Short mmCIF file of C-alpha atoms in Angstrom, two decimals:
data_model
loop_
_atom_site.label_atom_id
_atom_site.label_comp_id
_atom_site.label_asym_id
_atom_site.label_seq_id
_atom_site.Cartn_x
_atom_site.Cartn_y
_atom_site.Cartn_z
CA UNK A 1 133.21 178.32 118.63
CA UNK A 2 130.16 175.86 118.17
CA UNK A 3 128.62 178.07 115.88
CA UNK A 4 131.57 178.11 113.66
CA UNK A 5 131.75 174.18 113.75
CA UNK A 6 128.09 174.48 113.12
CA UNK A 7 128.29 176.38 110.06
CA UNK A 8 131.45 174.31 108.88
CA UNK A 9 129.25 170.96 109.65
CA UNK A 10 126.33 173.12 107.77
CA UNK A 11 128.63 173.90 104.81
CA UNK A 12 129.77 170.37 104.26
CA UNK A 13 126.84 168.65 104.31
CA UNK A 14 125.28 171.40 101.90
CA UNK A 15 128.44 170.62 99.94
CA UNK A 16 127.85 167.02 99.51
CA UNK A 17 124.32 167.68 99.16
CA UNK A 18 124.94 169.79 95.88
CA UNK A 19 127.59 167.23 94.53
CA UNK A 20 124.85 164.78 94.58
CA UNK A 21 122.47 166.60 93.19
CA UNK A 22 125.11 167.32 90.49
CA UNK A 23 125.64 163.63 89.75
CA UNK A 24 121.83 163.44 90.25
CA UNK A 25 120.21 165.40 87.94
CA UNK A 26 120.18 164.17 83.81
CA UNK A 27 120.43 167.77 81.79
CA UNK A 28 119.21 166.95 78.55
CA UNK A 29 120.00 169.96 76.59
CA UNK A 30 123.44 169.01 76.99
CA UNK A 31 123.18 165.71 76.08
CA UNK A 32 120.77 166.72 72.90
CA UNK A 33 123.93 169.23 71.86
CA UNK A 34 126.66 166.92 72.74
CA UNK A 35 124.85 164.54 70.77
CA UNK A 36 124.23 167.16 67.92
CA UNK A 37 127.86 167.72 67.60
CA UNK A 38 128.51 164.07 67.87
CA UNK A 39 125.93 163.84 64.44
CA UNK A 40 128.30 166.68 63.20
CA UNK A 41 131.59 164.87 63.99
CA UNK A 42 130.64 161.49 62.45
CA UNK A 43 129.05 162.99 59.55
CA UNK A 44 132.27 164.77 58.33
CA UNK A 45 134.29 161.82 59.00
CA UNK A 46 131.12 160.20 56.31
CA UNK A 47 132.28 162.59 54.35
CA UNK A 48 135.79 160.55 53.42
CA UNK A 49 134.50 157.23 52.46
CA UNK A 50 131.33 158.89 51.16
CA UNK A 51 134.13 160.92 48.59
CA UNK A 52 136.20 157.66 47.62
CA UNK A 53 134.45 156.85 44.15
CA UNK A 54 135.22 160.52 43.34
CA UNK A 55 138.45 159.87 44.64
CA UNK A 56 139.16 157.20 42.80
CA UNK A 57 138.21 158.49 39.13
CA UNK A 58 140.05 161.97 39.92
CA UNK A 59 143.04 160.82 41.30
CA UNK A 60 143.04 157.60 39.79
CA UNK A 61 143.50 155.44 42.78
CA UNK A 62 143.58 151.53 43.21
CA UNK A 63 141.50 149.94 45.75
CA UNK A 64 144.65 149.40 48.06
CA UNK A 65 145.38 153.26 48.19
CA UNK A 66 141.17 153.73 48.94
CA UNK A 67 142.01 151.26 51.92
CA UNK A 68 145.27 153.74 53.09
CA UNK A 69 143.14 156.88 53.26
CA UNK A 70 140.25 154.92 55.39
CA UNK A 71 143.48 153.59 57.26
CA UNK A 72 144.89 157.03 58.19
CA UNK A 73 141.66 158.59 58.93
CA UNK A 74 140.52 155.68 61.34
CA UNK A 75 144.44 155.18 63.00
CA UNK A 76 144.59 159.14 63.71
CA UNK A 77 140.64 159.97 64.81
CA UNK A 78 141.19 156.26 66.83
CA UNK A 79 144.69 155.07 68.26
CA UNK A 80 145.82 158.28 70.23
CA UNK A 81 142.03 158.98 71.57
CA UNK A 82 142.91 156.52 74.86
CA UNK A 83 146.00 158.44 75.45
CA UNK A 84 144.11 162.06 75.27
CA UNK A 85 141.21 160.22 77.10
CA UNK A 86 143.73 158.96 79.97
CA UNK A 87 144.81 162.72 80.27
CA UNK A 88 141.26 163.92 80.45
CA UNK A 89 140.70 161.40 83.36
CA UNK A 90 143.59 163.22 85.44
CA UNK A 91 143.00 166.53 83.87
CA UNK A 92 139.64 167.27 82.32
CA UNK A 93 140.24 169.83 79.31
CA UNK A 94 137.23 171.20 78.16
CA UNK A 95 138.98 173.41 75.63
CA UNK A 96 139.45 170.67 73.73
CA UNK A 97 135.91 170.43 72.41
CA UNK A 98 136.31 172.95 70.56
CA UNK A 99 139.54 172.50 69.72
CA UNK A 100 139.11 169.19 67.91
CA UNK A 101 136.31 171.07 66.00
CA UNK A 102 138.71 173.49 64.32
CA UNK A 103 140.97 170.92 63.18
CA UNK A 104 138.02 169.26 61.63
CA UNK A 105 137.25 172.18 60.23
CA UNK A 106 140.92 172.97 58.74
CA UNK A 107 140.80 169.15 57.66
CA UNK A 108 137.25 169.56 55.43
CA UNK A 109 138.65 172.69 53.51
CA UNK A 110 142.15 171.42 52.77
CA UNK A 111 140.42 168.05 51.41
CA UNK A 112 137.74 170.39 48.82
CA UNK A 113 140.94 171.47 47.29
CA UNK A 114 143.38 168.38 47.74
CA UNK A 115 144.66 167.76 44.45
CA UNK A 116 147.02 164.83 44.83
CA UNK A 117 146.98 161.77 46.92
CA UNK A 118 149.61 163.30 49.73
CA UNK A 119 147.35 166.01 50.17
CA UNK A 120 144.21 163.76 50.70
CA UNK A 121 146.10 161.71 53.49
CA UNK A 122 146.82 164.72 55.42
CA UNK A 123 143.68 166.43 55.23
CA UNK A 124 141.76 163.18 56.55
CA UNK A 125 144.29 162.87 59.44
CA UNK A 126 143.65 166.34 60.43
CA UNK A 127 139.84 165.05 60.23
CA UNK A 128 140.63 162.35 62.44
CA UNK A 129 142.65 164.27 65.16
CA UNK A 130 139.45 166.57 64.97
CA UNK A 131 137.78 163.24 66.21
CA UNK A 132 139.89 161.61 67.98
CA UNK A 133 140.16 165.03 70.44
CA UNK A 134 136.17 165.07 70.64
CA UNK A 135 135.07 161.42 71.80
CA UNK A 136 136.90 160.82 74.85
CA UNK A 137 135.80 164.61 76.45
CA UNK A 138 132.50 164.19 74.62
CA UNK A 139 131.96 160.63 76.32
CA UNK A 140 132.50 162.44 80.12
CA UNK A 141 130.35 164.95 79.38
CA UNK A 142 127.34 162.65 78.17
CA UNK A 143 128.45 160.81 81.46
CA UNK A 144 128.44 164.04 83.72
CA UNK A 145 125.38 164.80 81.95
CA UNK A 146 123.56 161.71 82.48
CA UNK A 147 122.63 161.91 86.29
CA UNK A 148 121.36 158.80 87.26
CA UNK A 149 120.69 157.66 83.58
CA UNK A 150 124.15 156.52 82.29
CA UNK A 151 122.50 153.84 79.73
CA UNK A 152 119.82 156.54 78.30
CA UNK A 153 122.92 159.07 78.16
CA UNK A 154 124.92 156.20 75.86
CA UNK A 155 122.31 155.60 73.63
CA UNK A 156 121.83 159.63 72.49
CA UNK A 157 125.12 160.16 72.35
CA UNK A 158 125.97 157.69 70.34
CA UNK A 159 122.90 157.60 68.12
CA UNK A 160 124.10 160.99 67.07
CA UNK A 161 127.22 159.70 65.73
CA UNK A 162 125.59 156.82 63.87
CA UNK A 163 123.22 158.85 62.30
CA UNK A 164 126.11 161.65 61.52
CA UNK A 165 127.80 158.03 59.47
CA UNK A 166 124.82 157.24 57.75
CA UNK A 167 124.04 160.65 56.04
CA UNK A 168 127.98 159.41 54.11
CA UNK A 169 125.84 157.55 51.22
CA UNK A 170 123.38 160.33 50.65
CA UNK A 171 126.20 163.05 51.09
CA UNK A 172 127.93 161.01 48.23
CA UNK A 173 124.17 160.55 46.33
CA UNK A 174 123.30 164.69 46.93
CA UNK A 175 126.56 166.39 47.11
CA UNK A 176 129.60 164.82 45.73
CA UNK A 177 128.09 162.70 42.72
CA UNK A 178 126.52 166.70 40.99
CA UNK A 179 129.53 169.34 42.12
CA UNK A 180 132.54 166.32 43.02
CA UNK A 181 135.31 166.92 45.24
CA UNK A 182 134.59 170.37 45.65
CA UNK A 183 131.30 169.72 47.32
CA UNK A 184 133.53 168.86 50.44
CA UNK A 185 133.93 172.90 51.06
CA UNK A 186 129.77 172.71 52.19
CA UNK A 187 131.14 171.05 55.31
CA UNK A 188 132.67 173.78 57.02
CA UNK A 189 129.88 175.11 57.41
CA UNK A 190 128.58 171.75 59.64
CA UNK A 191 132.52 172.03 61.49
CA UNK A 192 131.56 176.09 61.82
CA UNK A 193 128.27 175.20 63.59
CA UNK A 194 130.37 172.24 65.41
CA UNK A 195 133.22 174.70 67.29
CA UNK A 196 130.42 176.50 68.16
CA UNK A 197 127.95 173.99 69.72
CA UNK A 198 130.97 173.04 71.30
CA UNK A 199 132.05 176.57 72.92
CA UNK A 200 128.60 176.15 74.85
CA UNK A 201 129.44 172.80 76.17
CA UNK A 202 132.45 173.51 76.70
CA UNK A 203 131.35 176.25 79.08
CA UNK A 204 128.88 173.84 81.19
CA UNK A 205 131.82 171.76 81.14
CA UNK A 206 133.76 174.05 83.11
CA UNK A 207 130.93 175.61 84.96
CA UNK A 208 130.45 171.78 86.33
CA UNK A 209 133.54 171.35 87.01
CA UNK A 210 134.25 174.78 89.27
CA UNK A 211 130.92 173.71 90.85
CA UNK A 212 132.56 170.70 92.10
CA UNK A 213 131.31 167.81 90.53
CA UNK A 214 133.63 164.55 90.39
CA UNK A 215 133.85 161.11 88.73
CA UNK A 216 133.89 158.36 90.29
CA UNK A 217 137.15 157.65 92.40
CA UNK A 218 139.37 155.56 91.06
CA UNK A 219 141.21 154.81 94.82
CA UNK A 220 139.87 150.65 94.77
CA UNK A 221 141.14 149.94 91.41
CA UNK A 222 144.35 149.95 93.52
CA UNK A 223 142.32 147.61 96.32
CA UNK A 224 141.29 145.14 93.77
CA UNK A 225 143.16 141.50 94.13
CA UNK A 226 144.91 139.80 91.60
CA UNK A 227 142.31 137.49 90.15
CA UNK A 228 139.62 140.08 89.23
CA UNK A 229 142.18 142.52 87.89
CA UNK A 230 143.24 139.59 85.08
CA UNK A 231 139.72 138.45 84.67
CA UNK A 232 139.34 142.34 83.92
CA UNK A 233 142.24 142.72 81.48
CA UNK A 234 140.94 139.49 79.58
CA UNK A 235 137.59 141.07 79.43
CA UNK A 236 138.77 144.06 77.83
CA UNK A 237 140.96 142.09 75.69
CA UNK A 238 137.54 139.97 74.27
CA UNK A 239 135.79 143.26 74.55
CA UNK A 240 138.30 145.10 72.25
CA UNK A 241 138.76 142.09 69.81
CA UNK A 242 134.30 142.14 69.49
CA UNK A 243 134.68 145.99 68.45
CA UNK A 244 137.34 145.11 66.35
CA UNK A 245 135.40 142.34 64.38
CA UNK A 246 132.44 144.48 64.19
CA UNK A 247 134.11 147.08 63.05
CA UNK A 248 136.05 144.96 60.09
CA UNK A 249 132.27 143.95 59.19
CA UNK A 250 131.21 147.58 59.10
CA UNK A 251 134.65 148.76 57.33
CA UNK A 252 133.58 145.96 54.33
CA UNK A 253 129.81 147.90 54.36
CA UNK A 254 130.61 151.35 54.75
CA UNK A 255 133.71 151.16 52.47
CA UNK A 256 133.46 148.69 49.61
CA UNK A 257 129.99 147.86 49.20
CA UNK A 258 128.94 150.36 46.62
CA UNK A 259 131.87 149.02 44.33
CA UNK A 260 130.15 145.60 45.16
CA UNK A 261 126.83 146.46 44.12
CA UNK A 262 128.30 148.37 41.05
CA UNK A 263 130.19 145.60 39.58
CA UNK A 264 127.85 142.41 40.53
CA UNK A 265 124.25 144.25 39.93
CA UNK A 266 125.55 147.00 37.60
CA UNK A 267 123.67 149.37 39.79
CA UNK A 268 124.71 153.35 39.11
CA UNK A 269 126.51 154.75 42.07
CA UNK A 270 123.96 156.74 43.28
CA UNK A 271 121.22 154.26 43.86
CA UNK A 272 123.99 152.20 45.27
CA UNK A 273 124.65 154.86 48.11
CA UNK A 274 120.92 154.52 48.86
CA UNK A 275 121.69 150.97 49.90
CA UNK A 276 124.88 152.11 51.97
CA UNK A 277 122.44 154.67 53.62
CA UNK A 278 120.11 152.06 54.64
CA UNK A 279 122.08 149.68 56.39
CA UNK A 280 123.86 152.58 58.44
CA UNK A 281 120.67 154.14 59.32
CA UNK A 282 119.05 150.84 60.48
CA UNK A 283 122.46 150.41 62.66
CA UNK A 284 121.79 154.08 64.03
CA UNK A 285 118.24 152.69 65.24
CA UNK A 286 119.85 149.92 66.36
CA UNK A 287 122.18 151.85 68.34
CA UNK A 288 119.47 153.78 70.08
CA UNK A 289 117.26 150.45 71.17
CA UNK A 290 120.63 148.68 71.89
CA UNK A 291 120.23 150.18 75.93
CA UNK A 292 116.90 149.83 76.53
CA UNK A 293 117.38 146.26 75.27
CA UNK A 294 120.14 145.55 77.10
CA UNK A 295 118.36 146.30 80.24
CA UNK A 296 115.63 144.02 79.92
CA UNK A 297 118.20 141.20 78.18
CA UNK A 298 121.45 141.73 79.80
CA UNK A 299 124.93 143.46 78.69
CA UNK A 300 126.22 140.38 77.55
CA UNK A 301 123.73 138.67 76.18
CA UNK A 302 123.07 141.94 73.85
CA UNK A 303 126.41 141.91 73.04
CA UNK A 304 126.76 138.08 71.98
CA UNK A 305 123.45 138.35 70.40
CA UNK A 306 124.18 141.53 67.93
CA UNK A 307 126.91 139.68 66.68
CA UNK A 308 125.80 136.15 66.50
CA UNK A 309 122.41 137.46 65.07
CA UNK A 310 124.21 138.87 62.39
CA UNK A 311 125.69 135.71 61.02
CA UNK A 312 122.84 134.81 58.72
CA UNK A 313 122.23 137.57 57.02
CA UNK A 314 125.84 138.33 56.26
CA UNK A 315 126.10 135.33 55.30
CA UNK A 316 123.11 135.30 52.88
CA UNK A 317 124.03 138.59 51.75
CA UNK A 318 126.84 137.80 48.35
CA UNK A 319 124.30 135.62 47.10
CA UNK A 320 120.86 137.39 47.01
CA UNK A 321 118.75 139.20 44.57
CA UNK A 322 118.48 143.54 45.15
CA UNK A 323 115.37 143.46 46.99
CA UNK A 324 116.44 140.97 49.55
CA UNK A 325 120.09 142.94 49.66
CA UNK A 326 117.81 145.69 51.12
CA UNK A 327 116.23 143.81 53.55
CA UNK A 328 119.26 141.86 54.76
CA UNK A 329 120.90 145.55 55.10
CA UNK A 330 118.06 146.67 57.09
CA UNK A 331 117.46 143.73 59.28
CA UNK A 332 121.64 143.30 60.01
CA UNK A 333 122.76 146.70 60.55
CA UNK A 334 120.17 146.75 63.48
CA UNK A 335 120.88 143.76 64.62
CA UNK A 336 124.93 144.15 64.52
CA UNK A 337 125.14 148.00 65.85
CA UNK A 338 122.44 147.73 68.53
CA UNK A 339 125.21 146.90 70.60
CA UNK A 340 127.04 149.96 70.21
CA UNK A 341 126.64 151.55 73.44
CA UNK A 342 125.99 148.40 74.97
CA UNK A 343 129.78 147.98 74.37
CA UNK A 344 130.63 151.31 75.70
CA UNK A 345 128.95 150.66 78.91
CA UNK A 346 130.14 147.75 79.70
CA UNK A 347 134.17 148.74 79.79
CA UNK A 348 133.06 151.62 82.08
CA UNK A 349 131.87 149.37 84.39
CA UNK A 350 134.80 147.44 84.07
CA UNK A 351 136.82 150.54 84.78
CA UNK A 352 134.57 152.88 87.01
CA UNK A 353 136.65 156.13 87.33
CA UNK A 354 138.35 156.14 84.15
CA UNK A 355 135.28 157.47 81.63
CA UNK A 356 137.64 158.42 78.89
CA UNK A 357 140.53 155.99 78.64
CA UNK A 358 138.00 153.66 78.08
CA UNK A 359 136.01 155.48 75.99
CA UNK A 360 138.61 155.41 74.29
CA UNK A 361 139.75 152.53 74.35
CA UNK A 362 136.66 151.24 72.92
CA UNK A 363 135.78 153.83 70.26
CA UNK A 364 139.01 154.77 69.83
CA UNK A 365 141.65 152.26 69.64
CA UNK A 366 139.39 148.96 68.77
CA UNK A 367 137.63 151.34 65.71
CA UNK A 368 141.57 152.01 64.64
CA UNK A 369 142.23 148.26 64.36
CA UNK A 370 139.11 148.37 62.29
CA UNK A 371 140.76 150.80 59.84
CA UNK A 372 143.50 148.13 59.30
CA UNK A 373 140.86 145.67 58.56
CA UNK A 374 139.32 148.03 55.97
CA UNK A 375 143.32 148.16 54.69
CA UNK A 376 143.70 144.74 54.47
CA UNK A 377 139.97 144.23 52.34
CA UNK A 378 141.37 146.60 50.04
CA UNK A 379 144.21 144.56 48.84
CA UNK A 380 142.57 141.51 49.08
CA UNK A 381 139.83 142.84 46.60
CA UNK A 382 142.76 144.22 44.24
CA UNK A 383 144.33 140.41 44.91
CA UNK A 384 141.10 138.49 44.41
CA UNK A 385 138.26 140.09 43.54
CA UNK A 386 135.19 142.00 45.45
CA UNK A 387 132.66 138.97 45.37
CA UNK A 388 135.16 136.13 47.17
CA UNK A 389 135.79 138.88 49.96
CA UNK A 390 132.36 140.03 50.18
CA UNK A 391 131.84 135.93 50.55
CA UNK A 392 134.66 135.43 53.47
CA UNK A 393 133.52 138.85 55.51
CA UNK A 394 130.02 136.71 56.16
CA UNK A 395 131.94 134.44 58.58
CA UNK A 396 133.29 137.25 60.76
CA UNK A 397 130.42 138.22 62.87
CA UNK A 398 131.06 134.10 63.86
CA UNK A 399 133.96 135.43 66.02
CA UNK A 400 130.79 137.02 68.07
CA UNK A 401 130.33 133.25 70.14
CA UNK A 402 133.79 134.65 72.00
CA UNK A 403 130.94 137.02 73.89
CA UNK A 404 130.62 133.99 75.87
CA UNK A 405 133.67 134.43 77.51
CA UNK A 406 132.92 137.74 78.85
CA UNK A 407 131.64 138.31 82.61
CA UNK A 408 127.85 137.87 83.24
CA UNK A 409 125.94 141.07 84.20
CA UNK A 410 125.78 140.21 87.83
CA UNK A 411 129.47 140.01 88.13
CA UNK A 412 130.20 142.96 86.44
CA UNK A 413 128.03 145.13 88.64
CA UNK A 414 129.55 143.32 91.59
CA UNK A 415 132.73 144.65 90.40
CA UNK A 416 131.70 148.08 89.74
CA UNK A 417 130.08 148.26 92.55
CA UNK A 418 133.12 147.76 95.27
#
C-alpha cells in the first residue's frame, strides 16, 4: 500500500515537474514558424491595399468605395477575432490554424479574378476571416511557446506580421503595377506554403496540449474586488482607444498616402510605394525593439512615448520637401509601432488566463475600429481634399497623452501577479 502511494506521490510530482518544464522551456522553431506564417498572413492581407490603385483604374472606384473594401477586410479579419479568441481560451482548436489558411487561400484566388466591386468585397472578407481565425490561436501558441520569455516571444511574432505589411508597397511596385490584378493569383502560392507551416504547428499544438500543458488559471479573476476590476475595464477601455488611434494614423499611411504623394509631388506610383515601404518597414523594426525597450523604460512609458513621439513628425509631415518625407517616414513609423507588442503585453497582464480574448481584443477588435477610421478618411478626402486630411491626421497621435491614465508597471504586475 505505501508503495502504491509512493509511486502515486512519485507520479505527481514528476507530473508537475514536466508541466513546468513545459511552461519553462522557449522552443524557438516554433516561434520562428509561427512567426513565418504570421509574415505570410499579414503580407496577403498587404496584398489588398497594396492592389487599390489598380483597383481603382479597373473598376473605376471613388475614394469612398477604396475606404469600404479596407473597411470589410479590417471589420471581418478584426471584430469576430475576440469572440473565436474567447472560445480558444475555453477550448483550444488547433485545427484552426490551418483552417484560417485555406480561407486565405480561397480569398487570394477569387480576388485575381474579381471582376466587379461585389466580388472584391467578398474575396477580402474571406481574406480577413483567414486572419481573423489565425491571430488569436497564433498569439497562444507564441505564448505556449515562449517559456519564460513572454516579451521576446511578442516581439517575433509580431515582427513577422509587420514585416508581412510592409512587403504591400513593393508587392504593388514588383507585382501588381507590370501583370495588374492578376498578379494577386502569385499569392496562393505564399497561403499554400501558409496551411502548411501551419499543419506543423498545429501538430505541436496538440502534441502540447495532450502533454498537459495549461495557461494560466483564470480562478482569481473571480477573487478580484470591485475597485481593481473597474480600474481594469477603464484600462482596457484607454488601451483599446490607443490601438484605435494608432491604427487610424497607420490606416491614413498604409492606405492613402501614395495618392498623397501622387497628387502633391507628382511622384509615379511606383516610387511612391517605395515611400509606403519605408515607413512600414521602419515600424516592423520598431516593433521588434519595442520589448526590449519596454523593459529597460517601462510598459507605459513605451506606450505614451510611441505615440507622443510621433506628434512632430506627423505633424511636419504635409508640409515637407521628398527627402525629408523619407526621413520623417523612417524616424515615425519606428517611433509609433515600437509599441506594438508592448500593447499586446500589457492587456495580458491585465487579463492573465485569457491569452486570446485579449489578443484579440487588441489586434482584433481595436485594428477593426481602425478600418472605420480608414472609411471615414476616405470620404473626407472625396469631401475635402487629400492635403487638409493629411494636415488634420498629424494631431491624432496627440490623443497618445491619454497613456497617462493607464496603470504604472508596478501595479500592473501586482495585479497579474495575485
Amino acid at each position: 500500500m505505501k508503495n502504491n502511494i509512493s509511486t502515486a506521490a512519485n507520479q505527481t510530482n514528476t507530473k508537475d515537474k514536466g508541466q513546468r518544464n513545459l511552461q519553462q522551456a522557449t522552443i524557438y522553431k516554433i516561434l520562428l514558424a509561427v512567426s513565418f506564417v504570421h509574415l505570410f498572413n499579414d503580407s496577403i492581407q498587404a496584398v489588398i491595399p497594396a492592389i487599390f490603385p489598380i483597383l481603382k483604374d479597373n473598376l473605376m472606384l471613388s475614394f469612398a468605395q477604396i475606404g469600404w473594401i479596407s473597411f470589410a477586410l479590417n471589420m471581418t479579419s478584426s471584430v469576430i477575432q475576440p469572440v473565436i479568441g474567447y472560445a480558444a481560451d475555453r477550448k483550444p482548436r488547433p485545427i484552426l490554424l490551418p483552417l484560417g489558411m485555406c480561407s486565405t487561400f480561397l480569398g487570394v484566388l477569387l480576388l485575381a479574378y474579381a471582376n466587379n466591386y461585389i466580388l472584391v468585397l467578398f474575396s477580402v472578407m474571406l481574406i480577413g476571416f483567414g486572419s481573423a481565425t489565425f491571430h488569436p490561436e497564433g498569439m497562444r501558441v507564441a505564448h505556449m511557446a515562449a517559456g519564460q520569455r513572454k516579451g521576446l516571444s511578442q516581439s517575433i511574432f509580431q515582427v513577422g506580421g509587420n514585416a508581412g505589411q510592409s512587403l504591400g508597397p513593393m508587392l504593388t511596385k514588383w507585382i501588381f503595377i507590370p501583370f495588374g490584378q492578376i498578379g494577386a493569383l502569385g499569392f496562393t502560392i505564399v497561403a499554400a506554403a501558409g496551411i502548411a507551416v501551419q499543419t506543423y504547428v498545429a501538430r505541436w499544438y496538440r502534441e502540447m496540449l495532450d502533454a498537459g500543458y495549461t495557461f494560466h488559471k483564470k480562478s482569481t479573476a473571480r477573487a478580484i474586488d470591485p475597485a481593481r476590476r473597474k480600474s481594469i475595464r477603464t484600462a482596457t477601455i484607454i488601451l483599446v482607444f490607443l490601438v484605435f488611434v494608432r491604427s487610424w494614423y497607420g490606416a491614413s499611411i498604409g492606405s492613402y498616402y501614395a495618392f498623397y504623394l501622387m497628387d502633391k509631388y507628382q511622384m509615379t506610383l511606383d516610387k511612391a510605394q517605395i515611400y509606403i515601404f519605408m515607413y512600414l518597414a521602419a515600424g516592423a523594426v520598431g516593433t521588434f525593439f519595442g520589448g526590449p525597450l519596454a523593459d529597460r523604460f517601462g510598459r507605459r512609458n513605451l506606450i505614451l512615448l510611441s505615440m507622443v513621439g510621433t506628434v512632430p513628425f506627423a505633424l511636419a509631415l504635409p508640409f515637407v520637401n521628398q527627402m525629408w518625407a523619407a526621413i520623417l517616414l523612417l524616424i515615425g513609423g519606428f517611433i509609433l509601432l515600437s509599441s506594438f507588442s508592448v500593447t499586446v503585453i500589457y492587456a495580458q497582464m491585465l487579463y492573465p488566463g485569457n491569452i486570446g480574448t485579449v489578443s484579440g481584443l487588441i489586434t482584433g477588435l481595436a485594428f477593426g475600429l481602425g478600418g472605420i477610421g480608414s472609411l471615414v478618411l476616405g470620404n473626407l478626402i472625396d469631401s475635402i481634399g487629400i492635403s487638409k486630411v493629411f494636415i488634420a491626421c498629424g494631431f491624432l497621435p496627440l490623443l497618445g497623452f491619454l497613456a497617462l491614465l493607464l496603470p504604472r508597471d508596478e501595479k500592473l504586475e501586482e495585479w497579474a501577479a495575485q
